[in-house]
């Protein structure tokens, strides 16, 4: 998560090839990012659906949520409520798309253009596949003159592009899945903002630069920015020997606590600061 990108020599390749290379590099850095990559113009495989199809077809959404229910039963020996299965599937989608869009921004100051039809999900395994496209960048980027590249004047414009691009991508799915998760727009957009912030924070940890990840996430969502109802809102927990740890409390809940009640997420509103600090110090010592 570098403060200023270091660009390679001026490219002689397409913008989609550059985006694909950036996303593959991102996936190599992030073990939790389970995504592969498809060629532009390729067809969605049998048994998969893209983001537009999930939002537009109840049958595709039903299949995805049924598979999420089966995976939860297999992994945890517990059948989730329908709204919990829907929330978990939505969380996976939001987190993955958020990281796919924010990762290149963190690493290269390039914001990929990912339309709903560019992101595909397996209706059996929940795995993701991405069709790379163009991107937005800053004027100093050597790829600025390539077709499919949008040049923005400054850093805040690039952050605005990331927020609006992510919101535009997920909005149709949030509308379609709202009756399944049984939550209103504020809670759903809270989940979306949480997962956008979470991806940036996670990438910082994977790079060994957690504090820069926290700063980047805080600059991306410094407070409520429509349609997101809350900001990154990081705070510090004081531990032993004067050490402090960053934490935040999610605006929207992914409902994981209903599956593993004793293991609520570290940023869940149900997880108190004493429990959070204990986990963080155990992780640090381990």
PDB file of C-alpha atoms in Angstrom:
ATOM      1  CA  UNK A   1       0.000   0.000   0.000  1.00  0.00           C
ATOM      2  CA  UNK A   2       2.475   2.571  -1.226  1.00  0.00           C
ATOM      3  CA  UNK A   3       1.925   6.310  -0.640  1.00  0.00           C
ATOM      4  CA  UNK A   4       2.813   7.022  -4.262  1.00  0.00           C
ATOM      5  CA  UNK A   5       2.701   4.464  -7.084  1.00  0.00           C
ATOM      6  CA  UNK A   6       5.799   3.418  -8.992  1.00  0.00           C
ATOM      7  CA  UNK A   7       4.798   2.902 -12.584  1.00  0.00           C
ATOM      8  CA  UNK A   8       6.482   0.552 -15.063  1.00  0.00           C
ATOM      9  CA  UNK A   9       7.672   1.882 -18.426  1.00  0.00           C
ATOM     10  CA  UNK A  10       4.997   3.109 -20.823  1.00  0.00           C
ATOM     11  CA  UNK A  11       2.950   0.055 -21.786  1.00  0.00           C
ATOM     12  CA  UNK A  12       2.353  -1.283 -25.249  1.00  0.00           C
ATOM     13  CA  UNK A  13      -0.625  -3.391 -24.175  1.00  0.00           C
ATOM     14  CA  UNK A  14      -4.348  -2.877 -23.745  1.00  0.00           C
ATOM     15  CA  UNK A  15      -5.980  -1.388 -20.674  1.00  0.00           C
ATOM     16  CA  UNK A  16      -7.778  -4.679 -20.021  1.00  0.00           C
ATOM     17  CA  UNK A  17      -4.450  -6.540 -20.050  1.00  0.00           C
ATOM     18  CA  UNK A  18      -3.034  -4.077 -17.527  1.00  0.00           C
ATOM     19  CA  UNK A  19      -6.107  -4.468 -15.332  1.00  0.00           C
ATOM     20  CA  UNK A  20      -5.857  -8.249 -15.571  1.00  0.00           C
ATOM     21  CA  UNK A  21      -2.205  -8.132 -14.559  1.00  0.00           C
ATOM     22  CA  UNK A  22      -3.002  -5.903 -11.574  1.00  0.00           C
ATOM     23  CA  UNK A  23      -5.836  -8.157 -10.427  1.00  0.00           C
ATOM     24  CA  UNK A  24      -3.710 -11.281 -10.713  1.00  0.00           C
ATOM     25  CA  UNK A  25      -1.018  -9.611  -8.643  1.00  0.00           C
ATOM     26  CA  UNK A  26      -3.639  -8.623  -6.099  1.00  0.00           C
ATOM     27  CA  UNK A  27      -4.927 -12.193  -5.858  1.00  0.00           C
ATOM     28  CA  UNK A  28      -1.376 -13.438  -5.284  1.00  0.00           C
ATOM     29  CA  UNK A  29      -1.041 -11.040  -2.334  1.00  0.00           C
ATOM     30  CA  UNK A  30      -4.418 -11.863  -0.789  1.00  0.00           C
ATOM     31  CA  UNK A  31      -5.056 -15.533   0.074  1.00  0.00           C
ATOM     32  CA  UNK A  32      -8.660 -14.781   1.059  1.00  0.00           C
ATOM     33  CA  UNK A  33      -9.439 -13.403  -2.408  1.00  0.00           C
ATOM     34  CA  UNK A  34     -10.757 -16.437  -4.275  1.00  0.00           C
ATOM     35  CA  UNK A  35     -10.996 -15.105  -7.803  1.00  0.00           C
ATOM     36  CA  UNK A  36      -9.811 -16.226 -11.191  1.00  0.00           C
ATOM     37  CA  UNK A  37      -9.820 -14.256 -14.392  1.00  0.00           C
ATOM     38  CA  UNK A  38     -11.542 -14.639 -17.742  1.00  0.00           C
ATOM     39  CA  UNK A  39     -10.760 -13.192 -21.141  1.00  0.00           C
ATOM     40  CA  UNK A  40     -12.763 -10.191 -22.378  1.00  0.00           C
ATOM     41  CA  UNK A  41     -15.561 -11.411 -24.629  1.00  0.00           C
ATOM     42  CA  UNK A  42     -15.656 -14.881 -23.066  1.00  0.00           C
ATOM     43  CA  UNK A  43     -18.995 -16.442 -22.169  1.00  0.00           C
ATOM     44  CA  UNK A  44     -20.188 -17.118 -18.658  1.00  0.00           C
ATOM     45  CA  UNK A  45     -19.708 -20.859 -18.005  1.00  0.00           C
ATOM     46  CA  UNK A  46     -22.584 -23.198 -17.275  1.00  0.00           C
ATOM     47  CA  UNK A  47     -23.387 -23.170 -13.579  1.00  0.00           C
ATOM     48  CA  UNK A  48     -22.177 -19.595 -13.105  1.00  0.00           C
ATOM     49  CA  UNK A  49     -24.010 -16.255 -13.114  1.00  0.00           C
ATOM     50  CA  UNK A  50     -22.711 -12.737 -13.473  1.00  0.00           C
ATOM     51  CA  UNK A  51     -23.667  -9.886 -11.182  1.00  0.00           C
ATOM     52  CA  UNK A  52     -26.311  -8.573 -13.574  1.00  0.00           C
ATOM     53  CA  UNK A  53     -27.936 -12.007 -13.796  1.00  0.00           C
ATOM     54  CA  UNK A  54     -27.963 -12.391 -10.014  1.00  0.00           C
ATOM     55  CA  UNK A  55     -29.709  -9.053  -9.680  1.00  0.00           C
ATOM     56  CA  UNK A  56     -32.124  -9.700 -12.524  1.00  0.00           C
ATOM     57  CA  UNK A  57     -33.083 -13.345 -12.118  1.00  0.00           C
ATOM     58  CA  UNK A  58     -34.624 -14.756  -8.909  1.00  0.00           C
ATOM     59  CA  UNK A  59     -33.745 -18.267 -10.112  1.00  0.00           C
ATOM     60  CA  UNK A  60     -30.016 -17.472 -10.182  1.00  0.00           C
ATOM     61  CA  UNK A  61     -30.207 -15.814  -6.784  1.00  0.00           C
ATOM     62  CA  UNK A  62     -32.133 -18.780  -5.356  1.00  0.00           C
ATOM     63  CA  UNK A  63     -29.427 -21.143  -6.604  1.00  0.00           C
ATOM     64  CA  UNK A  64     -26.637 -19.062  -5.075  1.00  0.00           C
ATOM     65  CA  UNK A  65     -28.356 -18.888  -1.694  1.00  0.00           C
ATOM     66  CA  UNK A  66     -29.201 -22.595  -1.695  1.00  0.00           C
ATOM     67  CA  UNK A  67     -25.529 -23.379  -2.299  1.00  0.00           C
ATOM     68  CA  UNK A  68     -24.536 -21.012   0.535  1.00  0.00           C
ATOM     69  CA  UNK A  69     -26.890 -22.899   2.848  1.00  0.00           C
ATOM     70  CA  UNK A  70     -25.306 -26.231   1.922  1.00  0.00           C
ATOM     71  CA  UNK A  71     -21.762 -24.881   2.410  1.00  0.00           C
ATOM     72  CA  UNK A  72     -22.661 -23.548   5.846  1.00  0.00           C
ATOM     73  CA  UNK A  73     -24.134 -26.911   6.824  1.00  0.00           C
ATOM     74  CA  UNK A  74     -20.999 -28.682   5.617  1.00  0.00           C
ATOM     75  CA  UNK A  75     -18.516 -26.305   7.274  1.00  0.00           C
ATOM     76  CA  UNK A  76     -20.294 -25.598  10.529  1.00  0.00           C
ATOM     77  CA  UNK A  77     -22.842 -28.392  11.021  1.00  0.00           C
ATOM     78  CA  UNK A  78     -25.605 -25.844  11.322  1.00  0.00           C
ATOM     79  CA  UNK A  79     -28.423 -24.886   8.959  1.00  0.00           C
ATOM     80  CA  UNK A  80     -28.551 -21.098   8.649  1.00  0.00           C
ATOM     81  CA  UNK A  81     -31.776 -19.145   8.555  1.00  0.00           C
ATOM     82  CA  UNK A  82     -32.644 -17.997   5.006  1.00  0.00           C
ATOM     83  CA  UNK A  83     -31.771 -14.383   5.838  1.00  0.00           C
ATOM     84  CA  UNK A  84     -28.429 -15.495   7.288  1.00  0.00           C
ATOM     85  CA  UNK A  85     -27.532 -17.466   4.139  1.00  0.00           C
ATOM     86  CA  UNK A  86     -28.467 -14.424   2.051  1.00  0.00           C
ATOM     87  CA  UNK A  87     -26.386 -12.117   4.254  1.00  0.00           C
ATOM     88  CA  UNK A  88     -23.348 -14.379   4.069  1.00  0.00           C
ATOM     89  CA  UNK A  89     -23.557 -14.669   0.279  1.00  0.00           C
ATOM     90  CA  UNK A  90     -23.993 -10.911  -0.025  1.00  0.00           C
ATOM     91  CA  UNK A  91     -21.034 -10.287   2.269  1.00  0.00           C
ATOM     92  CA  UNK A  92     -18.809 -12.509   0.092  1.00  0.00           C
ATOM     93  CA  UNK A  93     -19.866 -10.623  -3.030  1.00  0.00           C
ATOM     94  CA  UNK A  94     -19.443  -7.158  -1.521  1.00  0.00           C
ATOM     95  CA  UNK A  95     -16.053  -7.929   0.024  1.00  0.00           C
ATOM     96  CA  UNK A  96     -14.705  -9.534  -3.148  1.00  0.00           C
ATOM     97  CA  UNK A  97     -15.861  -6.780  -5.503  1.00  0.00           C
ATOM     98  CA  UNK A  98     -14.727  -4.119  -3.041  1.00  0.00           C
ATOM     99  CA  UNK A  99     -11.206  -5.556  -2.888  1.00  0.00           C
ATOM    100  CA  UNK A 100     -11.032  -6.127  -6.647  1.00  0.00           C
ATOM    101  CA  UNK A 101     -11.771  -2.432  -7.163  1.00  0.00           C
ATOM    102  CA  UNK A 102      -9.848  -0.960  -4.226  1.00  0.00           C
ATOM    103  CA  UNK A 103      -6.757  -3.165  -4.474  1.00  0.00           C
ATOM    104  CA  UNK A 104      -5.378  -1.679  -7.712  1.00  0.00           C
ATOM    105  CA  UNK A 105      -6.224   1.775  -6.334  1.00  0.00           C
ATOM    106  CA  UNK A 106      -4.090   1.076  -3.260  1.00  0.00           C
ATOM    107  CA  UNK A 107      -1.228  -0.476  -5.199  1.00  0.00           C
ATOM    108  CA  UNK A 108      -1.122   1.492  -8.456  1.00  0.00           C
ATOM    109  CA  UNK A 109      -3.595   4.385  -8.170  1.00  0.00           C
ATOM    110  CA  UNK A 110      -5.750   2.732 -10.824  1.00  0.00           C
ATOM    111  CA  UNK A 111      -9.470   2.109 -10.272  1.00  0.00           C
ATOM    112  CA  UNK A 112     -10.756  -0.766 -12.420  1.00  0.00           C
ATOM    113  CA  UNK A 113     -14.073  -0.425 -14.196  1.00  0.00           C
ATOM    114  CA  UNK A 114     -15.953  -3.558 -13.134  1.00  0.00           C
ATOM    115  CA  UNK A 115     -19.527  -3.754 -14.334  1.00  0.00           C
ATOM    116  CA  UNK A 116     -21.936  -6.308 -12.859  1.00  0.00           C
ATOM    117  CA  UNK A 117     -21.644  -8.433 -15.987  1.00  0.00           C
ATOM    118  CA  UNK A 118     -17.839  -8.494 -15.540  1.00  0.00           C
ATOM    119  CA  UNK A 119     -18.037 -10.379 -12.214  1.00  0.00           C
ATOM    120  CA  UNK A 120     -19.172 -14.011 -12.285  1.00  0.00           C
ATOM    121  CA  UNK A 121     -20.025 -16.271  -9.373  1.00  0.00           C
ATOM    122  CA  UNK A 122     -20.200 -20.059  -9.296  1.00  0.00           C
ATOM    123  CA  UNK A 123     -23.699 -21.101  -8.263  1.00  0.00           C
ATOM    124  CA  UNK A 124     -22.292 -24.205  -6.571  1.00  0.00           C
ATOM    125  CA  UNK A 125     -18.965 -23.227  -4.969  1.00  0.00           C
ATOM    126  CA  UNK A 126     -19.349 -19.454  -4.584  1.00  0.00           C
ATOM    127  CA  UNK A 127     -16.014 -18.880  -6.362  1.00  0.00           C
ATOM    128  CA  UNK A 128     -15.536 -15.705  -8.401  1.00  0.00           C
ATOM    129  CA  UNK A 129     -14.276 -15.004 -11.891  1.00  0.00           C
ATOM    130  CA  UNK A 130     -13.567 -11.532 -13.283  1.00  0.00           C
ATOM    131  CA  UNK A 131     -13.422 -10.133 -16.805  1.00  0.00           C
ATOM    132  CA  UNK A 132     -10.863  -7.277 -16.732  1.00  0.00           C
ATOM    133  CA  UNK A 133     -11.667  -4.020 -18.499  1.00  0.00           C
ATOM    134  CA  UNK A 134     -10.481  -0.417 -18.461  1.00  0.00           C
ATOM    135  CA  UNK A 135      -9.649   1.760 -15.505  1.00  0.00           C
ATOM    136  CA  UNK A 136      -9.346   5.311 -14.220  1.00  0.00           C
ATOM    137  CA  UNK A 137      -5.961   6.776 -13.306  1.00  0.00           C
ATOM    138  CA  UNK A 138      -4.077   9.989 -12.593  1.00  0.00           C
ATOM    139  CA  UNK A 139      -2.427  12.226 -15.215  1.00  0.00           C
ATOM    140  CA  UNK A 140       1.098  10.980 -14.463  1.00  0.00           C
ATOM    141  CA  UNK A 141       0.239   7.359 -15.241  1.00  0.00           C
ATOM    142  CA  UNK A 142       2.047   6.189 -18.413  1.00  0.00           C
ATOM    143  CA  UNK A 143      -1.117   4.300 -19.422  1.00  0.00           C
ATOM    144  CA  UNK A 144      -3.145   7.524 -19.442  1.00  0.00           C
ATOM    145  CA  UNK A 145      -3.372   7.649 -23.247  1.00  0.00           C
ATOM    146  CA  UNK A 146      -4.620   4.105 -23.778  1.00  0.00           C
ATOM    147  CA  UNK A 147      -8.143   3.399 -25.035  1.00  0.00           C
ATOM    148  CA  UNK A 148     -10.425   2.469 -22.165  1.00  0.00           C
ATOM    149  CA  UNK A 149      -8.504   4.597 -19.656  1.00  0.00           C
ATOM    150  CA  UNK A 150     -10.159   7.570 -17.979  1.00  0.00           C
ATOM    151  CA  UNK A 151      -7.802  10.222 -16.632  1.00  0.00           C
ATOM    152  CA  UNK A 152      -8.871  12.035 -13.458  1.00  0.00           C
ATOM    153  CA  UNK A 153      -7.267  15.239 -12.199  1.00  0.00           C
ATOM    154  CA  UNK A 154      -6.307  14.377  -8.624  1.00  0.00           C
ATOM    155  CA  UNK A 155      -6.425  11.878  -5.763  1.00  0.00           C
ATOM    156  CA  UNK A 156      -9.846  12.892  -4.436  1.00  0.00           C
ATOM    157  CA  UNK A 157     -11.360  12.460  -7.892  1.00  0.00           C
ATOM    158  CA  UNK A 158      -9.904   8.944  -7.961  1.00  0.00           C
ATOM    159  CA  UNK A 159     -11.389   8.181  -4.540  1.00  0.00           C
ATOM    160  CA  UNK A 160     -14.750   9.496  -5.746  1.00  0.00           C
ATOM    161  CA  UNK A 161     -14.465   7.236  -8.791  1.00  0.00           C
ATOM    162  CA  UNK A 162     -13.831   4.231  -6.555  1.00  0.00           C
ATOM    163  CA  UNK A 163     -16.758   4.976  -4.244  1.00  0.00           C
ATOM    164  CA  UNK A 164     -19.196   5.683  -7.079  1.00  0.00           C
ATOM    165  CA  UNK A 165     -18.005   2.757  -9.196  1.00  0.00           C
ATOM    166  CA  UNK A 166     -18.405   0.323  -6.319  1.00  0.00           C
ATOM    167  CA  UNK A 167     -21.810   1.750  -5.384  1.00  0.00           C
ATOM    168  CA  UNK A 168     -23.009   1.573  -8.978  1.00  0.00           C
ATOM    169  CA  UNK A 169     -21.849  -2.021  -9.272  1.00  0.00           C
ATOM    170  CA  UNK A 170     -23.546  -3.335  -6.134  1.00  0.00           C
ATOM    171  CA  UNK A 171     -26.751  -1.251  -6.171  1.00  0.00           C
ATOM    172  CA  UNK A 172     -28.808  -3.640  -8.368  1.00  0.00           C
ATOM    173  CA  UNK A 173     -27.845  -6.640  -6.242  1.00  0.00           C
ATOM    174  CA  UNK A 174     -28.664  -4.840  -2.993  1.00  0.00           C
ATOM    175  CA  UNK A 175     -32.109  -4.045  -4.368  1.00  0.00           C
ATOM    176  CA  UNK A 176     -32.696  -7.618  -5.506  1.00  0.00           C
ATOM    177  CA  UNK A 177     -31.482  -9.309  -2.336  1.00  0.00           C
ATOM    178  CA  UNK A 178     -33.085  -6.906   0.157  1.00  0.00           C
ATOM    179  CA  UNK A 179     -36.220  -9.061   0.699  1.00  0.00           C
ATOM    180  CA  UNK A 180     -34.008 -12.115   1.323  1.00  0.00           C
ATOM    181  CA  UNK A 181     -31.828 -10.450   3.960  1.00  0.00           C
ATOM    182  CA  UNK A 182     -34.847  -8.681   5.509  1.00  0.00           C
ATOM    183  CA  UNK A 183     -33.029  -5.393   5.993  1.00  0.00           C
ATOM    184  CA  UNK A 184     -33.559  -1.869   4.731  1.00  0.00           C
ATOM    185  CA  UNK A 185     -31.361   0.334   2.532  1.00  0.00           C
ATOM    186  CA  UNK A 186     -29.367   1.877   5.389  1.00  0.00           C
ATOM    187  CA  UNK A 187     -28.318  -1.500   6.773  1.00  0.00           C
ATOM    188  CA  UNK A 188     -27.490  -2.820   3.306  1.00  0.00           C
ATOM    189  CA  UNK A 189     -25.393   0.202   2.353  1.00  0.00           C
ATOM    190  CA  UNK A 190     -23.771  -0.071   5.770  1.00  0.00           C
ATOM    191  CA  UNK A 191     -22.687  -3.601   4.843  1.00  0.00           C
ATOM    192  CA  UNK A 192     -21.356  -2.355   1.505  1.00  0.00           C
ATOM    193  CA  UNK A 193     -19.295   0.387   3.140  1.00  0.00           C
ATOM    194  CA  UNK A 194     -18.005  -2.030   5.770  1.00  0.00           C
ATOM    195  CA  UNK A 195     -16.780  -4.459   3.144  1.00  0.00           C
ATOM    196  CA  UNK A 196     -15.156  -1.732   1.058  1.00  0.00           C
ATOM    197  CA  UNK A 197     -13.231  -0.537   4.123  1.00  0.00           C
ATOM    198  CA  UNK A 198     -12.487  -4.098   5.212  1.00  0.00           C
ATOM    199  CA  UNK A 199     -10.844  -4.978   1.909  1.00  0.00           C
ATOM    200  CA  UNK A 200      -8.456  -2.005   2.058  1.00  0.00           C
ATOM    201  CA  UNK A 201      -7.597  -2.779   5.682  1.00  0.00           C
ATOM    202  CA  UNK A 202      -7.006  -6.462   4.850  1.00  0.00           C
ATOM    203  CA  UNK A 203      -4.691  -5.596   1.950  1.00  0.00           C
ATOM    204  CA  UNK A 204      -2.667  -3.367   4.251  1.00  0.00           C
ATOM    205  CA  UNK A 205      -2.196  -6.275   6.654  1.00  0.00           C
ATOM    206  CA  UNK A 206      -1.192  -8.617   3.845  1.00  0.00           C
ATOM    207  CA  UNK A 207       1.477  -6.110   2.794  1.00  0.00           C
ATOM    208  CA  UNK A 208       2.730  -5.709   6.365  1.00  0.00           C
ATOM    209  CA  UNK A 209       1.553  -2.081   6.226  1.00  0.00           C
ATOM    210  CA  UNK A 210      -1.578  -2.102   8.358  1.00  0.00           C
ATOM    211  CA  UNK A 211      -1.304   1.550   9.398  1.00  0.00           C
ATOM    212  CA  UNK A 212      -1.183   2.683   5.786  1.00  0.00           C
ATOM    213  CA  UNK A 213      -4.185   0.503   5.093  1.00  0.00           C
ATOM    214  CA  UNK A 214      -6.060   2.170   7.936  1.00  0.00           C
ATOM    215  CA  UNK A 215      -5.140   5.617   6.593  1.00  0.00           C
ATOM    216  CA  UNK A 216      -6.161   4.704   3.054  1.00  0.00           C
ATOM    217  CA  UNK A 217      -9.512   3.310   4.187  1.00  0.00           C
ATOM    218  CA  UNK A 218     -10.106   6.419   6.313  1.00  0.00           C
ATOM    219  CA  UNK A 219      -9.382   8.682   3.333  1.00  0.00           C
ATOM    220  CA  UNK A 220     -11.695   6.625   1.152  1.00  0.00           C
ATOM    221  CA  UNK A 221     -14.605   6.833   3.622  1.00  0.00           C
ATOM    222  CA  UNK A 222     -13.779   9.745   5.953  1.00  0.00           C
ATOM    223  CA  UNK A 223     -17.402   9.862   7.138  1.00  0.00           C
ATOM    224  CA  UNK A 224     -20.864   9.281   5.723  1.00  0.00           C
ATOM    225  CA  UNK A 225     -20.628   9.727   1.942  1.00  0.00           C
ATOM    226  CA  UNK A 226     -23.860   8.919   0.106  1.00  0.00           C
ATOM    227  CA  UNK A 227     -24.973   6.206  -0.283  1.00  0.00           C
ATOM    228  CA  UNK A 228     -22.726   4.885   2.516  1.00  0.00           C
ATOM    229  CA  UNK A 229     -24.211   5.777   5.924  1.00  0.00           C
ATOM    230  CA  UNK A 230     -20.956   5.672   7.879  1.00  0.00           C
ATOM    231  CA  UNK A 231     -17.238   6.241   7.540  1.00  0.00           C
ATOM    232  CA  UNK A 232     -14.274   3.993   8.274  1.00  0.00           C
ATOM    233  CA  UNK A 233     -14.298   5.290  11.869  1.00  0.00           C
ATOM    234  CA  UNK A 234     -11.171   3.539  13.102  1.00  0.00           C
ATOM    235  CA  UNK A 235     -10.198   3.887  16.732  1.00  0.00           C
ATOM    236  CA  UNK A 236      -7.367   2.570  18.898  1.00  0.00           C
ATOM    237  CA  UNK A 237      -7.352  -0.024  21.667  1.00  0.00           C
ATOM    238  CA  UNK A 238      -4.573   0.272  24.256  1.00  0.00           C
ATOM    239  CA  UNK A 239      -2.755  -2.977  24.975  1.00  0.00           C
ATOM    240  CA  UNK A 240       0.264  -4.053  26.990  1.00  0.00           C
ATOM    241  CA  UNK A 241       3.576  -2.191  26.991  1.00  0.00           C
ATOM    242  CA  UNK A 242       2.050   0.903  25.438  1.00  0.00           C
ATOM    243  CA  UNK A 243       1.078  -0.836  22.221  1.00  0.00           C
ATOM    244  CA  UNK A 244      -2.175   0.151  20.497  1.00  0.00           C
ATOM    245  CA  UNK A 245      -4.258  -1.630  17.893  1.00  0.00           C
ATOM    246  CA  UNK A 246      -6.650  -0.259  15.279  1.00  0.00           C
ATOM    247  CA  UNK A 247     -10.247  -1.431  15.327  1.00  0.00           C
ATOM    248  CA  UNK A 248     -13.632  -0.307  14.096  1.00  0.00           C
ATOM    249  CA  UNK A 249     -17.251  -1.367  14.555  1.00  0.00           C
ATOM    250  CA  UNK A 250     -19.231  -2.439  11.547  1.00  0.00           C
ATOM    251  CA  UNK A 251     -22.218  -0.363  10.501  1.00  0.00           C
ATOM    252  CA  UNK A 252     -24.030  -3.390   9.054  1.00  0.00           C
ATOM    253  CA  UNK A 253     -23.934  -6.965  10.329  1.00  0.00           C
ATOM    254  CA  UNK A 254     -22.972 -10.040   8.285  1.00  0.00           C
ATOM    255  CA  UNK A 255     -24.763 -12.296  10.839  1.00  0.00           C
ATOM    256  CA  UNK A 256     -21.825 -14.650  11.279  1.00  0.00           C
ATOM    257  CA  UNK A 257     -22.540 -14.689  15.013  1.00  0.00           C
ATOM    258  CA  UNK A 258     -25.734 -16.673  14.326  1.00  0.00           C
ATOM    259  CA  UNK A 259     -23.609 -19.495  12.880  1.00  0.00           C
ATOM    260  CA  UNK A 260     -20.787 -19.468  15.432  1.00  0.00           C
ATOM    261  CA  UNK A 261     -22.161 -17.632  18.497  1.00  0.00           C
ATOM    262  CA  UNK A 262     -18.877 -17.824  20.392  1.00  0.00           C
ATOM    263  CA  UNK A 263     -16.909 -16.404  17.447  1.00  0.00           C
ATOM    264  CA  UNK A 264     -18.582 -13.140  16.424  1.00  0.00           C
ATOM    265  CA  UNK A 265     -16.448 -11.078  14.055  1.00  0.00           C
ATOM    266  CA  UNK A 266     -13.780  -8.896  15.630  1.00  0.00           C
ATOM    267  CA  UNK A 267     -15.526  -5.775  14.348  1.00  0.00           C
ATOM    268  CA  UNK A 268     -19.066  -6.946  15.195  1.00  0.00           C
ATOM    269  CA  UNK A 269     -21.111  -4.607  17.430  1.00  0.00           C
ATOM    270  CA  UNK A 270     -21.585  -7.654  19.690  1.00  0.00           C
ATOM    271  CA  UNK A 271     -17.841  -8.020  20.294  1.00  0.00           C
ATOM    272  CA  UNK A 272     -16.721  -5.831  23.199  1.00  0.00           C
ATOM    273  CA  UNK A 273     -13.371  -4.099  23.397  1.00  0.00           C
ATOM    274  CA  UNK A 274     -12.013  -6.524  26.021  1.00  0.00           C
ATOM    275  CA  UNK A 275     -12.651  -9.468  23.699  1.00  0.00           C
ATOM    276  CA  UNK A 276     -11.251  -7.573  20.722  1.00  0.00           C
ATOM    277  CA  UNK A 277      -8.085  -6.633  22.547  1.00  0.00           C
ATOM    278  CA  UNK A 278      -7.556 -10.195  23.746  1.00  0.00           C
ATOM    279  CA  UNK A 279      -7.809 -11.504  20.199  1.00  0.00           C
ATOM    280  CA  UNK A 280      -5.514  -8.798  18.810  1.00  0.00           C
ATOM    281  CA  UNK A 281      -2.842  -9.411  21.437  1.00  0.00           C
ATOM    282  CA  UNK A 282      -3.046 -13.168  20.910  1.00  0.00           C
ATOM    283  CA  UNK A 283      -2.622 -12.646  17.163  1.00  0.00           C
ATOM    284  CA  UNK A 284       0.343 -10.333  17.750  1.00  0.00           C
ATOM    285  CA  UNK A 285       2.073 -12.757  20.109  1.00  0.00           C
ATOM    286  CA  UNK A 286       1.337 -15.708  17.822  1.00  0.00           C
TER     287      UNK A 286
END
